[in-house]
Amino acid sequence: MGSLFRSEQMCLAQLYLQSEAAFACVSKLGELGLVSFTDLNPNVNAFQRKFVNDVRRCDEMERKLRFLERELKKDQIGVYDNGDNPPAPAPREMIELEAKFEKLENDMKEINTNQEALKKNFLELTEMKQILMKAQHFFEEMDRFDTTEDEALIDPNTPQTVAAAGKLGFVAGVILRSKLPSFERVLWRACRGNVFLRHAEIEMALEDPVTGDVVNKSVFIIFFQGDQLRNRVQKICEGLHATLYPCPDTSNERREIAIGVMTRIEDLQAVLNQTEDHRHLVLTQVALNIRVWFIKVRKIKAIYHTLNLFNVNIAEKCLIAQCWCPTNDLGKIQDALRYGTEVSGSSVASILQQVTTEEQPPTYNRTNMFTESFQGIIDAFGVSTYQEVNPAPFTIITFPFLFAVMFGDFGHGLLMLVFGLVLVIREKFYLAQKSADSEIWDMIFGGRYMILFMGFFSMYTGFLYNECFSRSFNVFGSSWNVSAMNFDAVTLGNASALDLDPVTPGVYRGYPDNYINGSGYPYPYGMDPIWQSAENKITFQNSYKMKSSIVLGFAQMLFGLTLALYNHIYFKDRLSIICEWIPQMIFIWCIVGYLCVIILFKWITWKDPASAPSLLIGLINMFMFTAPSKADGTFLYTGQSTVQIFVVLMIVFCLPWMLLAKPAVIYYRRRQKANRSQRNYNLAGGEMADDVPIIEQDQLDVESNSIQQTEPDPDEKDFSEIMILQIIHTIEFSLNCISHTASYLRLWALSLAHSELSEVLWTMVMHIGLSMAPPAGPIVTYAVFWFFAVLTVGILLVMEGLSAFLHALRLHWVEFQSKFYKGQGYAFLPFSFESIIQGRVDE
């Protein structure tokens, strides 16, 4: 399985790059994505580093590109994506890019300013046009107004307007429609009812020239008498942001101005259309290249940010870098450095030198589109310690299988398989449509292969359970024969349920001659379809699925302990093998393994169901040293009592073995080490550290520094700490053998719940239509089918699927991985342009 089974072997390397070749070399390493640089200037402020000005220039270019991108979104112009991935431009090309972005930004700002001014002018002319039209309508109504009871506010005998007689003045303007009620109240209260207000809505929606939002406004005209009221009205209009426009007194003047305004509006509309076309043309050209520009700028910025991590050797005119990289890819990295040196025209070759270190390397597991999602659920628990066994390759099979054990239904699995298959087949299409705004969809699409496998295994377990939307299918023919019971017609007609006795000849196929234990010839593969209609279906399936869950759980936990042995052998930890792994293996075999053995023994050899022993009571009696007997229903085989006493004694013997053996060996090693140190001290004549020569003292200091970088050895810990940790581990493993086995019963519980919920949904919904006779039956069936489909997808597929997914995840994280997986490493994060462009790495 390569590096997927165990993480890649990593090495720490130093790079010596000439100043003129550093940019090209780092650019090529970024394209390669196999190097993780460490910061050699941790104490240097970010604003005091060598290439901080270049990073700021890149930030400024990126700001200008974001401005252009916002303008594209404002005009709803899509960005052209042809899939190109241009290389990082040379430093001298930055000047050209800066000049180009500066020109585009200035052009767009100038266009926006001109367009805003034109739109503002257009809005004013439109409002003026509406005021002239509405005012003319107001005055015409006023001329026709006549009253018989009170003196008219405006004398109808006035030739053209009240203003001509010098009696009443008026102002006209527009105001937001939402502010009109407040405007009326303020006018009435401030002017004490001495003004006359008329208003009318502007039918057409207007555009705000600043924000671009659509606003609704109303035209108003206010009549008053006297300069004091005029000033008061103008202040109120100013306070409520109403716009006042001049309105002539005579009808002829209003008509002439209206004609001139309409002419100016037509001319202005033509200019606005030309401006909009020019803006669209500029943005269309930007849309063709902005994606490429973003990639180039981000690559340049990433390169300069990485160069800030290097040490600068001014005397040698070179940059010194330190990085982690896979040992198997050192050749590719050297080729990249050689290419960068040749491209830059440097005469001095770049140097890569491996460095010996005691520091723990990062963990790097190579993945592809298929294994990425499975590796992701492992890393979500914790990144594996360097070079320890990686559970991901085994999770590819075990995770979908345990999910399917809880989700087993052929029909539901088929729907999930089809959904996963569509995602896989249309993989390239959905990758091109991938967006950062749809995190839930991206997460579902990322697990497309997992969904495919979960659907496939659910179909398999559904075939074993003989369930398809809670219905069974008779593929191989049932092993039960009802007619062999010889029921009469009256019994068959009146009874709601009948008992079938498998011991009666002919009722159960092949009984008692066939099969291993003479129990007949069962259904060839999976559940017999007759159990779907049996009243004791739940009782039978409970027993079968509960015992199967325990067997499956023990198999996975045993496999986890086997992987722990691989870890101990790989790290040459003989002490853990002898003092921990062997007693743990014996302990789990004696408790859970013995239970699984007697379950399989009972399934294979027991013939008479009436006298079948109780395994649970037998297991309890085993720990109470109660001899099994046929009277209490616990006898299974000859010599059972002796075997069970031996099993319990082995369990008791393993507890102190796990608890005391390892601390005792560590204590013995320390005593030997202390004795050797004392003998060496005596042979040296009591020479103290102050008497050691300077060279030897320096060597001691170097050794002490290297020791400080290493992970503390168990022998170097305080003995009391070692003892406490061993007590915790012993208690934890002992209790986990029982609790983790019980935890696997969730396989049985969720499988039963899914089966019953599916049956309830079929009985309460689809059965209604199918049980009705024509012509109503087909119509009702068609109607309830869609309701049944929605509930099946929403409840059984989505909710039940998510529940089974989470439970399968818990079984892997806790019950399986706790047997061998520490997960105390840190991920290898290479300097990769691909990750930076896709946004998987923070800036």
PDB file of N, CA and C in Angstrom, residues 101-140:
ATOM      1  N   PHE A 101      -2.524  47.129 -14.058  1.00  0.00           N
ATOM      2  CA  PHE A 101      -3.613  47.176 -13.073  1.00  0.00           C
ATOM      3  C   PHE A 101      -3.909  48.619 -12.659  1.00  0.00           C
ATOM      4  N   GLU A 102      -2.870  49.448 -12.572  1.00  0.00           N
ATOM      5  CA  GLU A 102      -3.077  50.845 -12.205  1.00  0.00           C
ATOM      6  C   GLU A 102      -3.911  51.560 -13.266  1.00  0.00           C
ATOM      7  N   LYS A 103      -3.597  51.295 -14.533  1.00  0.00           N
ATOM      8  CA  LYS A 103      -4.347  51.931 -15.622  1.00  0.00           C
ATOM      9  C   LYS A 103      -5.799  51.466 -15.632  1.00  0.00           C
ATOM     10  N   LEU A 104      -6.006  50.148 -15.444  1.00  0.00           N
ATOM     11  CA  LEU A 104      -7.370  49.632 -15.437  1.00  0.00           C
ATOM     12  C   LEU A 104      -8.174  50.197 -14.267  1.00  0.00           C
ATOM     13  N   GLU A 105      -7.544  50.293 -13.111  1.00  0.00           N
ATOM     14  CA  GLU A 105      -8.257  50.827 -11.945  1.00  0.00           C
ATOM     15  C   GLU A 105      -8.631  52.294 -12.168  1.00  0.00           C
ATOM     16  N   ASN A 106      -7.683  53.068 -12.673  1.00  0.00           N
ATOM     17  CA  ASN A 106      -7.975  54.489 -12.920  1.00  0.00           C
ATOM     18  C   ASN A 106      -9.060  54.658 -13.982  1.00  0.00           C
ATOM     19  N   ASP A 107      -8.980  53.849 -15.043  1.00  0.00           N
ATOM     20  CA  ASP A 107     -10.009  53.931 -16.088  1.00  0.00           C
ATOM     21  C   ASP A 107     -11.386  53.603 -15.526  1.00  0.00           C
ATOM     22  N   MET A 108     -11.454  52.530 -14.703  1.00  0.00           N
ATOM     23  CA  MET A 108     -12.752  52.142 -14.153  1.00  0.00           C
ATOM     24  C   MET A 108     -13.271  53.189 -13.179  1.00  0.00           C
ATOM     25  N   LYS A 109     -12.384  53.774 -12.375  1.00  0.00           N
ATOM     26  CA  LYS A 109     -12.832  54.815 -11.445  1.00  0.00           C
ATOM     27  C   LYS A 109     -13.330  56.035 -12.206  1.00  0.00           C
ATOM     28  N   GLU A 110     -12.625  56.390 -13.298  1.00  0.00           N
ATOM     29  CA  GLU A 110     -13.055  57.530 -14.097  1.00  0.00           C
ATOM     30  C   GLU A 110     -14.396  57.257 -14.761  1.00  0.00           C
ATOM     31  N   ILE A 111     -14.544  56.034 -15.286  1.00  0.00           N
ATOM     32  CA  ILE A 111     -15.828  55.669 -15.900  1.00  0.00           C
ATOM     33  C   ILE A 111     -16.938  55.699 -14.862  1.00  0.00           C
ATOM     34  N   ASN A 112     -16.654  55.176 -13.668  1.00  0.00           N
ATOM     35  CA  ASN A 112     -17.673  55.170 -12.613  1.00  0.00           C
ATOM     36  C   ASN A 112     -18.050  56.586 -12.190  1.00  0.00           C
ATOM     37  N   THR A 113     -17.028  57.454 -12.095  1.00  0.00           N
ATOM     38  CA  THR A 113     -17.317  58.845 -11.708  1.00  0.00           C
ATOM     39  C   THR A 113     -18.172  59.543 -12.757  1.00  0.00           C
ATOM     40  N   ASN A 114     -17.785  59.382 -14.028  1.00  0.00           N
ATOM     41  CA  ASN A 114     -18.566  60.004 -15.102  1.00  0.00           C
ATOM     42  C   ASN A 114     -19.976  59.434 -15.169  1.00  0.00           C
ATOM     43  N   GLN A 115     -20.056  58.110 -15.007  1.00  0.00           N
ATOM     44  CA  GLN A 115     -21.372  57.477 -15.081  1.00  0.00           C
ATOM     45  C   GLN A 115     -22.262  57.923 -13.917  1.00  0.00           C
ATOM     46  N   GLU A 116     -21.654  58.066 -12.742  1.00  0.00           N
ATOM     47  CA  GLU A 116     -22.421  58.515 -11.581  1.00  0.00           C
ATOM     48  C   GLU A 116     -22.918  59.951 -11.781  1.00  0.00           C
ATOM     49  N   ALA A 117     -22.040  60.820 -12.338  1.00  0.00           N
ATOM     50  CA  ALA A 117     -22.456  62.201 -12.591  1.00  0.00           C
ATOM     51  C   ALA A 117     -23.575  62.256 -13.636  1.00  0.00           C
ATOM     52  N   LEU A 118     -23.450  61.429 -14.690  1.00  0.00           N
ATOM     53  CA  LEU A 118     -24.489  61.405 -15.717  1.00  0.00           C
ATOM     54  C   LEU A 118     -25.813  60.883 -15.151  1.00  0.00           C
ATOM     55  N   LYS A 119     -25.708  59.826 -14.329  1.00  0.00           N
ATOM     56  CA  LYS A 119     -26.934  59.279 -13.743  1.00  0.00           C
ATOM     57  C   LYS A 119     -27.582  60.264 -12.778  1.00  0.00           C
ATOM     58  N   LYS A 120     -26.747  61.010 -12.055  1.00  0.00           N
ATOM     59  CA  LYS A 120     -27.298  62.021 -11.146  1.00  0.00           C
ATOM     60  C   LYS A 120     -28.014  63.121 -11.935  1.00  0.00           C
ATOM     61  N   ASN A 121     -27.389  63.547 -13.023  1.00  0.00           N
ATOM     62  CA  ASN A 121     -28.015  64.558 -13.882  1.00  0.00           C
ATOM     63  C   ASN A 121     -29.296  64.020 -14.506  1.00  0.00           C
ATOM     64  N   PHE A 122     -29.241  62.756 -14.926  1.00  0.00           N
ATOM     65  CA  PHE A 122     -30.414  62.124 -15.531  1.00  0.00           C
ATOM     66  C   PHE A 122     -31.554  62.025 -14.513  1.00  0.00           C
ATOM     67  N   LEU A 123     -31.202  61.701 -13.255  1.00  0.00           N
ATOM     68  CA  LEU A 123     -32.212  61.612 -12.210  1.00  0.00           C
ATOM     69  C   LEU A 123     -32.853  62.979 -11.957  1.00  0.00           C
ATOM     70  N   GLU A 124     -32.029  64.023 -11.912  1.00  0.00           N
ATOM     71  CA  GLU A 124     -32.564  65.366 -11.673  1.00  0.00           C
ATOM     72  C   GLU A 124     -33.501  65.796 -12.796  1.00  0.00           C
ATOM     73  N   LEU A 125     -33.100  65.523 -14.048  1.00  0.00           N
ATOM     74  CA  LEU A 125     -33.962  65.897 -15.177  1.00  0.00           C
ATOM     75  C   LEU A 125     -35.260  65.097 -15.163  1.00  0.00           C
ATOM     76  N   THR A 126     -35.154  63.798 -14.788  1.00  0.00           N
ATOM     77  CA  THR A 126     -36.369  62.979 -14.726  1.00  0.00           C
ATOM     78  C   THR A 126     -37.313  63.487 -13.647  1.00  0.00           C
ATOM     79  N   GLU A 127     -36.737  63.833 -12.484  1.00  0.00           N
ATOM     80  CA  GLU A 127     -37.578  64.375 -11.419  1.00  0.00           C
ATOM     81  C   GLU A 127     -38.177  65.728 -11.825  1.00  0.00           C
ATOM     82  N   MET A 128     -37.393  66.552 -12.518  1.00  0.00           N
ATOM     83  CA  MET A 128     -37.902  67.851 -12.986  1.00  0.00           C
ATOM     84  C   MET A 128     -39.052  67.647 -13.968  1.00  0.00           C
ATOM     85  N   LYS A 129     -38.909  66.690 -14.838  1.00  0.00           N
ATOM     86  CA  LYS A 129     -39.964  66.383 -15.800  1.00  0.00           C
ATOM     87  C   LYS A 129     -41.246  65.960 -15.083  1.00  0.00           C
ATOM     88  N   GLN A 130     -41.089  65.106 -14.063  1.00  0.00           N
ATOM     89  CA  GLN A 130     -42.259  64.653 -13.315  1.00  0.00           C
ATOM     90  C   GLN A 130     -42.920  65.805 -12.555  1.00  0.00           C
ATOM     91  N   ILE A 131     -42.103  66.707 -11.997  1.00  0.00           N
ATOM     92  CA  ILE A 131     -42.649  67.859 -11.271  1.00  0.00           C
ATOM     93  C   ILE A 131     -43.450  68.756 -12.197  1.00  0.00           C
ATOM     94  N   LEU A 132     -42.909  69.033 -13.393  1.00  0.00           N
ATOM     95  CA  LEU A 132     -43.615  69.897 -14.344  1.00  0.00           C
ATOM     96  C   LEU A 132     -44.936  69.262 -14.780  1.00  0.00           C
ATOM     97  N   MET A 133     -44.916  67.967 -14.988  1.00  0.00           N
ATOM     98  CA  MET A 133     -46.147  67.290 -15.401  1.00  0.00           C
ATOM     99  C   MET A 133     -47.178  67.297 -14.279  1.00  0.00           C
ATOM    100  N   LYS A 134     -46.742  66.947 -13.051  1.00  0.00           N
ATOM    101  CA  LYS A 134     -47.686  66.898 -11.934  1.00  0.00           C
ATOM    102  C   LYS A 134     -48.169  68.304 -11.551  1.00  0.00           C
ATOM    103  N   ALA A 135     -47.259  69.295 -11.606  1.00  0.00           N
ATOM    104  CA  ALA A 135     -47.662  70.667 -11.262  1.00  0.00           C
ATOM    105  C   ALA A 135     -48.713  71.180 -12.236  1.00  0.00           C
ATOM    106  N   GLN A 136     -48.518  70.893 -13.525  1.00  0.00           N
ATOM    107  CA  GLN A 136     -49.509  71.313 -14.511  1.00  0.00           C
ATOM    108  C   GLN A 136     -50.866  70.693 -14.203  1.00  0.00           C
ATOM    109  N   HIS A 137     -50.831  69.436 -13.786  1.00  0.00           N
ATOM    110  CA  HIS A 137     -52.076  68.753 -13.443  1.00  0.00           C
ATOM    111  C   HIS A 137     -52.709  69.377 -12.210  1.00  0.00           C
ATOM    112  N   PHE A 138     -51.868  69.744 -11.199  1.00  0.00           N
ATOM    113  CA  PHE A 138     -52.392  70.384  -9.993  1.00  0.00           C
ATOM    114  C   PHE A 138     -53.098  71.707 -10.322  1.00  0.00           C
ATOM    115  N   PHE A 139     -52.430  72.539 -11.133  1.00  0.00           N
ATOM    116  CA  PHE A 139     -52.974  73.862 -11.429  1.00  0.00           C
ATOM    117  C   PHE A 139     -54.232  73.775 -12.284  1.00  0.00           C
ATOM    118  N   GLU A 140     -54.272  72.772 -13.162  1.00  0.00           N
ATOM    119  CA  GLU A 140     -55.491  72.605 -13.961  1.00  0.00           C
ATOM    120  C   GLU A 140     -56.659  72.208 -13.079  1.00  0.00           C
TER     121      GLU A 140
END
